């Protein structure tokens, strides 16, 4: 089971869209380079909204820019607010939001002086806990629509250019694939194979999806895939609630002439994605676990994407075999000791009020460190059988203090090979408990 933060196919229950000029490069710049953070299979970019620095997720699966009503965004000044309703993935009702127009949004040296966005009020819509770093919003179509965009997952940088040819060197064997745009989101046909069944399927290209693919097995009569074995799993949370389904392997998926073998894919249950099936002919979504294995040049103006494999193409497809979902639950103050490597020749012994000598070579520090807790557990999974429960706070994993490592690193321990033992110390009701779990690959 793996945390999936999938804000896919935002459906806005309002009419009318503000005409926007969009992002503009400085006249003297033909291209710009933007660094990004790639965490939990999501692209996170720094932005400045009305003068306030924030972190946004880059998501081709959304049309409109979203801002979350979180503590970090409380100081953002928004313009021309109007109450609306928003619906996304999940099986809950539409949620309250505000539309806001004529905002100044800066990304690198690009600026949009009249940006429209939607402020999401539901505090449960919180990417940050599952990613392990502050995420304040999502941007999609409006980032891509005016320029050609190259995403380099290996070097973690984005290049935007006025001319698509400037983003590809002659020696790079890119293949062009035509895109179809529906509601300003990019779709393409990709070959999918399971056993003797090989089908050209119609997929949304979705950088907000952390899986290889989501397949809608009953979307079309000719498209019916059901892998065996499979596991029932939590797939993520959308704007309208949690999403559940199954996870399994298929034989291959191909982007153009480039195929990947035995990828792990997800099959969301139909009641969580009913409105997605309204897109005529859509068979699913392709996500960043697949896309990160390619050099990608997005050419929205000419409705194409250029692809060729990068150094990650042969990486194995792994998943969280522990059956537990870990989230970032906040920060806590911890005490740390630091040895002073240089001792002054004038240093003297220091005594406390009680007469106890204090070592003058040790400095006591107070620091804010992240805390991580168990959020979900799959029944009869290794984590369940090891006694872990929802709400347990992780203290150590394989000897590492969890306050000193990232959520990505914690999940890395839970994706090691089949049969690997993971030692965990956790805190429950103020007491520290030690347990071990043995990873079991149910999808060989």
PDB file of C-alpha atoms in Angstrom, residues 1-2 316-324 408-422 438-441:
ATOM      1  CA  UNK A   1       0.000   0.000   0.000  1.00  0.00           C
ATOM      2  CA  UNK A   2       1.377   3.367  -0.897  1.00  0.00           C
ATOM      3  CA  UNK A 316      12.113  -2.264 -10.881  1.00  0.00           C
ATOM      4  CA  UNK A 317       8.482  -1.556 -10.058  1.00  0.00           C
ATOM      5  CA  UNK A 318       8.225  -1.887  -6.288  1.00  0.00           C
ATOM      6  CA  UNK A 319       5.526  -1.116  -3.757  1.00  0.00           C
ATOM      7  CA  UNK A 320       4.977  -0.811  -0.028  1.00  0.00           C
ATOM      8  CA  UNK A 321       4.732  -4.447   1.058  1.00  0.00           C
ATOM      9  CA  UNK A 322       4.200  -3.662   4.757  1.00  0.00           C
ATOM     10  CA  UNK A 323       0.500  -2.841   4.376  1.00  0.00           C
ATOM     11  CA  UNK A 324       0.818   0.303   6.505  1.00  0.00           C
ATOM     12  CA  UNK A 408      10.493   9.072   1.395  1.00  0.00           C
ATOM     13  CA  UNK A 409      13.265   7.309   3.323  1.00  0.00           C
ATOM     14  CA  UNK A 410      10.781   5.644   5.674  1.00  0.00           C
ATOM     15  CA  UNK A 411       8.753   4.355   2.729  1.00  0.00           C
ATOM     16  CA  UNK A 412      11.985   3.105   1.178  1.00  0.00           C
ATOM     17  CA  UNK A 413      12.412   0.666   4.077  1.00  0.00           C
ATOM     18  CA  UNK A 414       8.892  -0.629   3.426  1.00  0.00           C
ATOM     19  CA  UNK A 415       9.647  -1.379  -0.244  1.00  0.00           C
ATOM     20  CA  UNK A 416      12.689  -3.581   0.228  1.00  0.00           C
ATOM     21  CA  UNK A 417      12.811  -7.076  -1.175  1.00  0.00           C
ATOM     22  CA  UNK A 418      10.419  -9.879  -0.318  1.00  0.00           C
ATOM     23  CA  UNK A 419      11.286 -11.569   3.007  1.00  0.00           C
ATOM     24  CA  UNK A 420      13.213  -8.574   4.357  1.00  0.00           C
ATOM     25  CA  UNK A 421      12.766  -7.886   8.094  1.00  0.00           C
ATOM     26  CA  UNK A 422      11.932  -4.317   9.153  1.00  0.00           C
ATOM     27  CA  UNK A 438       8.589  -9.365   7.465  1.00  0.00           C
ATOM     28  CA  UNK A 439       7.819  -7.899   4.061  1.00  0.00           C
ATOM     29  CA  UNK A 440       5.765 -10.165   1.837  1.00  0.00           C
ATOM     30  CA  UNK A 441       5.401  -9.592  -1.900  1.00  0.00           C
TER      31      UNK A 441
END
